[in-house]
Amino acid sequence: MRESKKKRLEKKGWQVGSVDEFLGLSDEESQYIELKLRLSEAFRKERRRKKLTQVETARVLRSSQSRVAKIEAGDPSVSVDLLIRSLFALGTTSSELGRLVASRERAAAT
Amino acid sequence: MRESKKKRLEKKGWQVGSVDEFLGLSDEESQYIELKLRLSEAFRKERRRKKLTQVETARVLRSSQSRVAKIEAGDPSVSVDLLIRSLFALGTTSSELGRLVASRERAAAT
DNA sequence: GGTGACTATGCCGGATGCGACATGAACTCG
DNA sequence: CGAGTTCATGTCGCATCCGGCATAGTCACC
């Protein structure tokens, strides 16, 4: 897409909310990436809250365990589309999703 | 798409926001579709607010006029991914986007 | 050490979304 | 009536995304 999708974000090396300009990302891009991170974290949190394994969750989503793992890992092959559909499938409501989208800060891990 | 799912919905006639069960959509699916609609409407509204033509907007998005038209038409070939990236490109902030995502009602036309 | 439950990573074929182009419709002005 | 501007629609080639399989890592418990 845009030229190169910018480095693969250096494995796990990154810190909360600021892959940003460090890599020369435009505002829109970093907003977009951070949104993805928030959503994938929320997804994992919700899955755990429901005490589901990835396998069980995959069944709910009608997908596979590996997809679920990738969703939670924020894998580049996971789109916001999939994240949102998955959250809905776990029962997240529009207003909850709205709060997730809005919150600029990523929640602390549990 | 996916199988049945049973949904209740007692919506009166067929007001804004309910293509719903009428077509046998599951809750998640209709939530997802309505989200798309809200976003595409917001996009058009924002473009107009900025007094941009579709061609100018396409330049901003680094895309084409026809894509912009499809975005606004809620064309099935437009993903939520694209909608969100496009809104960001028009300057929508995360919190504004959050409100859009959350609001169950679609705004009245202008 | 071995087994089982859970999760992560790599890869592949097929599906879908994307930008781009071409064309058409609706409208306004002269 | 053109000609210009704006938006809509159809199609196409290519890139990306997705589901699923296979496999490897991690942890707990015996």
Short mmCIF file of C-alpha atoms (C1' of nucleotides) in Angstrom, two decimals:
data_model
loop_
_atom_site.label_atom_id
_atom_site.label_comp_id
_atom_site.label_asym_id
_atom_site.label_seq_id
_atom_site.Cartn_x
_atom_site.Cartn_y
_atom_site.Cartn_z
CA MET A 1 0.00 0.00 0.00
CA ARG A 2 1.55 3.34 0.83
CA GLU A 3 5.02 2.85 -0.34
CA SER A 4 6.44 0.38 2.06
CA LYS A 5 4.37 -0.35 5.05
CA LYS A 6 7.21 0.95 7.05
CA LYS A 7 9.40 -1.48 8.78
CA ARG A 8 7.76 -4.38 10.35
CA LEU A 9 7.84 -2.44 13.58
CA GLU A 10 10.85 -4.11 14.94
CA LYS A 11 9.47 -7.18 16.53
CA LYS A 12 8.45 -6.68 20.09
CA GLY A 13 10.79 -3.86 20.58
CA TRP A 14 8.17 -1.24 20.85
CA GLN A 15 6.70 0.68 23.66
CA VAL A 16 3.26 1.95 24.32
CA GLY A 17 2.00 4.57 22.03
CA SER A 18 4.88 5.88 20.12
CA VAL A 19 6.13 3.97 17.29
CA ASP A 20 5.14 7.24 15.85
CA GLU A 21 7.34 9.61 14.10
CA PHE A 22 10.21 7.59 15.23
CA LEU A 23 9.63 5.63 12.08
CA GLY A 24 8.43 8.57 10.11
CA LEU A 25 4.82 7.61 10.26
CA SER A 26 2.25 10.18 9.42
CA ASP A 27 -0.29 11.09 12.02
CA GLU A 28 -2.99 9.12 10.32
CA GLU A 29 -0.86 6.04 10.15
CA SER A 30 0.15 6.09 13.76
CA GLN A 31 -3.41 6.80 14.83
CA TYR A 32 -4.44 3.83 12.79
CA ILE A 33 -1.79 1.55 14.21
CA GLU A 34 -2.47 2.52 17.76
CA LEU A 35 -6.12 1.89 17.17
CA LYS A 36 -5.28 -1.61 16.06
CA LEU A 37 -3.25 -2.16 19.17
CA ARG A 38 -6.03 -0.97 21.43
CA LEU A 39 -8.49 -3.25 19.74
CA SER A 40 -6.32 -6.32 19.88
CA GLU A 41 -5.58 -5.75 23.53
CA ALA A 42 -9.25 -5.32 24.23
CA PHE A 43 -9.95 -8.51 22.41
CA ARG A 44 -7.52 -10.54 24.47
CA LYS A 45 -8.82 -8.98 27.63
CA GLU A 46 -12.37 -9.82 26.75
CA ARG A 47 -11.54 -13.36 25.80
CA ARG A 48 -9.81 -13.90 29.12
CA ARG A 49 -12.59 -12.24 31.01
CA LYS A 50 -14.91 -14.80 29.52
CA LYS A 51 -12.46 -17.52 30.34
CA LEU A 52 -12.28 -18.85 26.86
CA THR A 53 -9.30 -20.53 25.27
CA GLN A 54 -8.18 -19.49 21.82
CA VAL A 55 -9.60 -22.68 20.43
CA GLU A 56 -13.01 -22.06 21.93
CA THR A 57 -12.92 -18.49 20.77
CA ALA A 58 -12.00 -19.59 17.28
CA ARG A 59 -15.14 -21.67 17.24
CA VAL A 60 -17.20 -18.68 18.22
CA LEU A 61 -15.62 -16.59 15.50
CA ARG A 62 -15.84 -19.43 13.04
CA SER A 63 -12.15 -19.14 12.46
CA SER A 64 -9.01 -20.91 13.61
CA GLN A 65 -6.87 -20.86 16.71
CA SER A 66 -3.99 -19.36 14.79
CA ARG A 67 -6.11 -16.47 13.63
CA VAL A 68 -7.10 -15.76 17.20
CA ALA A 69 -3.46 -15.80 18.22
CA LYS A 70 -2.67 -13.36 15.45
CA ILE A 71 -5.52 -11.11 16.38
CA GLU A 72 -4.15 -10.86 19.88
CA ALA A 73 -0.60 -10.46 18.67
CA GLY A 74 -1.54 -7.50 16.52
CA ASP A 75 -0.17 -9.37 13.56
CA PRO A 76 0.05 -7.22 10.44
CA SER A 77 -2.13 -9.69 8.61
CA VAL A 78 -5.03 -8.74 10.84
CA SER A 79 -7.19 -5.88 9.68
CA VAL A 80 -9.30 -3.53 11.74
CA ASP A 81 -12.20 -5.11 9.97
CA LEU A 82 -11.45 -8.45 11.50
CA LEU A 83 -10.75 -6.94 14.89
CA ILE A 84 -14.08 -5.19 14.99
CA ARG A 85 -16.05 -8.15 13.76
CA SER A 86 -14.31 -10.30 16.32
CA LEU A 87 -15.07 -7.94 19.15
CA PHE A 88 -18.70 -7.84 18.13
CA ALA A 89 -18.71 -11.61 18.06
CA LEU A 90 -17.51 -11.61 21.64
CA GLY A 91 -20.42 -9.45 22.59
CA THR A 92 -18.83 -6.04 22.65
CA THR A 93 -21.44 -3.36 22.09
CA SER A 94 -21.16 -0.35 19.86
CA SER A 95 -20.78 1.99 22.77
CA GLU A 96 -18.06 -0.08 24.35
CA LEU A 97 -16.31 -0.21 21.03
CA GLY A 98 -16.73 3.53 20.75
CA ARG A 99 -14.95 4.04 24.03
CA LEU A 100 -12.16 1.77 22.91
CA VAL A 101 -11.73 3.68 19.70
CA ALA A 102 -11.76 6.99 21.46
CA SER A 103 -9.37 6.33 24.28
CA ARG A 104 -6.02 7.53 23.23
CA GLU A 105 -4.22 5.73 25.96
CA ARG A 106 -3.85 2.03 25.94
CA ALA A 107 -4.92 0.42 29.14
CA ALA A 108 -2.36 -1.05 31.45
CA ALA A 109 -2.01 -4.78 31.23
CA THR A 110 -3.90 -6.87 33.67
CA MET B 1 -23.34 -15.33 5.20
CA ARG B 2 -22.95 -17.04 8.45
CA GLU B 3 -25.78 -19.13 9.60
CA SER B 4 -28.73 -18.06 11.60
CA LYS B 5 -28.44 -16.65 15.01
CA LYS B 6 -31.81 -15.53 16.05
CA LYS B 7 -32.24 -12.01 17.03
CA ARG B 8 -35.10 -10.27 18.62
CA LEU B 9 -35.47 -6.74 17.55
CA GLU B 10 -38.84 -5.25 17.79
CA LYS B 11 -38.00 -2.14 15.90
CA LYS B 12 -41.02 -0.45 14.72
CA GLY B 13 -41.53 -0.06 11.11
CA TRP B 14 -38.27 0.36 9.47
CA GLN B 15 -36.62 3.38 10.60
CA VAL B 16 -33.10 4.35 10.31
CA GLY B 17 -30.80 1.61 11.24
CA SER B 18 -32.48 -1.64 10.64
CA VAL B 19 -32.00 -3.61 7.60
CA ASP B 20 -31.63 -6.13 10.30
CA GLU B 21 -33.40 -9.37 10.70
CA PHE B 22 -35.54 -8.69 7.78
CA LEU B 23 -32.64 -10.05 5.84
CA GLY B 24 -31.71 -12.69 8.33
CA LEU B 25 -28.66 -10.94 9.63
CA SER B 26 -27.12 -11.88 12.91
CA ASP B 27 -26.64 -9.25 15.55
CA GLU B 28 -22.96 -8.96 14.91
CA GLU B 29 -23.48 -8.59 11.24
CA SER B 30 -26.06 -5.88 11.50
CA GLN B 31 -23.98 -4.04 14.05
CA TYR B 32 -21.11 -4.23 11.65
CA ILE B 33 -23.12 -3.05 8.69
CA GLU B 34 -24.66 -0.18 10.55
CA LEU B 35 -21.24 0.84 11.68
CA LYS B 36 -20.15 1.00 8.08
CA LEU B 37 -23.11 3.14 7.23
CA ARG B 38 -22.42 5.56 10.05
CA LEU B 39 -18.84 5.89 8.98
CA SER B 40 -19.54 6.46 5.35
CA GLU B 41 -22.14 9.06 6.16
CA ALA B 42 -19.73 10.78 8.47
CA PHE B 43 -17.16 10.75 5.75
CA ARG B 44 -19.41 12.45 3.24
CA LYS B 45 -20.48 14.95 5.79
CA GLU B 46 -16.93 15.80 6.67
CA ARG B 47 -15.85 16.11 3.08
CA ARG B 48 -18.67 18.51 2.41
CA ARG B 49 -18.00 20.44 5.54
CA LYS B 50 -14.52 21.00 4.21
CA LYS B 51 -15.92 21.92 0.85
CA LEU B 52 -13.87 19.43 -1.04
CA THR B 53 -14.85 17.68 -4.24
CA GLN B 54 -14.39 13.96 -4.54
CA VAL B 55 -11.43 14.52 -6.80
CA GLU B 56 -9.69 16.75 -4.31
CA THR B 57 -10.45 14.35 -1.55
CA ALA B 58 -9.06 11.48 -3.58
CA ARG B 59 -5.81 13.38 -3.80
CA VAL B 60 -5.72 13.76 -0.06
CA LEU B 61 -6.37 10.07 0.43
CA ARG B 62 -3.95 9.14 -2.31
CA SER B 63 -6.72 7.28 -4.01
CA SER B 64 -9.14 7.83 -6.85
CA GLN B 65 -12.38 9.68 -7.29
CA SER B 66 -14.26 6.48 -7.83
CA ARG B 67 -13.06 5.09 -4.53
CA VAL B 68 -14.28 8.19 -2.79
CA ALA B 69 -17.66 7.79 -4.43
CA LYS B 70 -17.78 4.19 -3.28
CA ILE B 71 -16.78 5.11 0.21
CA GLU B 72 -19.68 7.50 0.39
CA ALA B 73 -22.04 5.06 -1.23
CA GLY B 74 -21.24 2.41 1.31
CA ASP B 75 -20.21 0.14 -1.51
CA PRO B 76 -19.58 -3.44 -0.40
CA SER B 77 -16.06 -3.24 -1.75
CA VAL B 78 -15.24 -0.69 0.93
CA SER B 79 -13.95 -2.05 4.20
CA VAL B 80 -14.12 -0.50 7.62
CA ASP B 81 -10.38 -0.34 7.37
CA LEU B 82 -10.59 2.03 4.47
CA LEU B 83 -13.35 4.05 6.07
CA ILE B 84 -11.36 4.60 9.20
CA ARG B 85 -8.16 5.42 7.41
CA SER B 86 -10.05 7.84 5.24
CA LEU B 87 -11.68 9.57 8.17
CA PHE B 88 -8.32 9.93 9.84
CA ALA B 89 -6.96 11.38 6.63
CA LEU B 90 -9.68 13.99 6.72
CA GLY B 91 -8.58 14.97 10.18
CA THR B 92 -11.07 13.10 12.30
CA THR B 93 -9.66 12.47 15.74
CA SER B 94 -9.84 9.29 17.71
CA SER B 95 -12.40 10.68 20.09
CA GLU B 96 -14.61 11.91 17.29
CA LEU B 97 -14.32 8.52 15.68
CA GLY B 98 -15.15 6.93 18.98
CA ARG B 99 -18.35 8.90 19.19
CA LEU B 100 -19.23 7.87 15.67
CA VAL B 101 -18.67 4.25 16.45
CA ALA B 102 -20.67 4.43 19.62
CA SER B 103 -23.71 6.29 18.44
CA ARG B 104 -26.33 3.80 17.56
CA GLU B 105 -28.42 6.28 15.69
CA ARG B 106 -27.43 7.49 12.36
CA ALA B 107 -27.55 11.22 12.10
CA ALA B 108 -30.20 12.92 10.09
CA ALA B 109 -29.17 14.13 6.70
CA THR B 110 -28.18 17.70 6.25
"C1'" DG C 1 11.25 -37.15 31.72
"C1'" DG C 2 6.53 -37.50 29.63
"C1'" DT C 3 1.93 -36.02 28.64
"C1'" DG C 4 -1.63 -32.82 27.89
"C1'" DA C 5 -3.54 -28.10 27.49
"C1'" DC C 6 -2.72 -23.66 25.67
"C1'" DT C 7 -0.60 -20.40 22.66
"C1'" DA C 8 2.69 -18.66 18.91
"C1'" DT C 9 4.65 -18.74 14.19
"C1'" DG C 10 5.20 -19.99 9.33
"C1'" DC C 11 3.17 -20.98 5.28
"C1'" DC C 12 -0.25 -21.65 1.47
"C1'" DG C 13 -4.43 -21.34 -1.78
"C1'" DG C 14 -8.22 -18.86 -2.44
"C1'" DA C 15 -11.09 -14.82 -1.49
"C1'" DT C 16 -11.66 -9.99 -1.08
"C1'" DG C 17 -10.38 -5.10 -1.18
"C1'" DC C 18 -7.82 -1.73 -3.50
"C1'" DG C 19 -6.43 1.91 -6.94
"C1'" DA C 20 -7.07 3.02 -11.43
"C1'" DC C 21 -9.35 3.74 -15.67
"C1'" DA C 22 -13.41 4.35 -18.62
"C1'" DT C 23 -17.78 5.79 -19.12
"C1'" DG C 24 -22.29 7.71 -18.04
"C1'" DA C 25 -25.70 10.54 -15.63
"C1'" DA C 26 -27.19 14.94 -13.72
"C1'" DC C 27 -26.52 19.55 -13.37
"C1'" DT C 28 -25.12 24.45 -14.51
"C1'" DC C 29 -23.75 28.14 -17.55
"C1'" DG C 30 -23.03 30.40 -21.74
"C1'" DC D 1 -27.37 23.12 -27.94
"C1'" DG D 2 -22.28 22.16 -26.29
"C1'" DA D 3 -18.82 22.36 -22.69
"C1'" DG D 4 -17.49 21.96 -17.98
"C1'" DT D 5 -17.97 20.13 -13.37
"C1'" DT D 6 -19.19 16.78 -10.16
"C1'" DC D 7 -20.51 12.35 -8.78
"C1'" DA D 8 -21.84 7.27 -9.82
"C1'" DT D 9 -20.96 2.61 -11.67
"C1'" DG D 10 -18.58 -1.24 -13.89
"C1'" DT D 11 -14.46 -3.67 -14.65
"C1'" DC D 12 -9.68 -5.33 -14.12
"C1'" DG D 13 -5.00 -6.66 -12.30
"C1'" DC D 14 -2.62 -6.92 -8.27
"C1'" DA D 15 -1.81 -6.80 -3.35
"C1'" DT D 16 -3.46 -7.91 0.94
"C1'" DC D 17 -6.24 -10.59 4.14
"C1'" DC D 18 -8.21 -14.73 5.78
"C1'" DG D 19 -8.88 -19.57 7.21
"C1'" DG D 20 -6.61 -23.58 8.09
"C1'" DC D 21 -2.94 -26.79 8.62
"C1'" DA D 22 1.46 -28.01 10.59
"C1'" DT D 23 4.67 -27.28 13.92
"C1'" DA D 24 7.10 -25.48 17.82
"C1'" DG D 25 7.25 -23.23 22.13
"C1'" DT D 26 5.61 -22.75 27.12
"C1'" DC D 27 3.72 -24.12 31.27
"C1'" DA D 28 1.75 -27.29 34.85
"C1'" DC D 29 1.30 -31.57 36.80
"C1'" DC D 30 2.38 -36.22 37.66
#
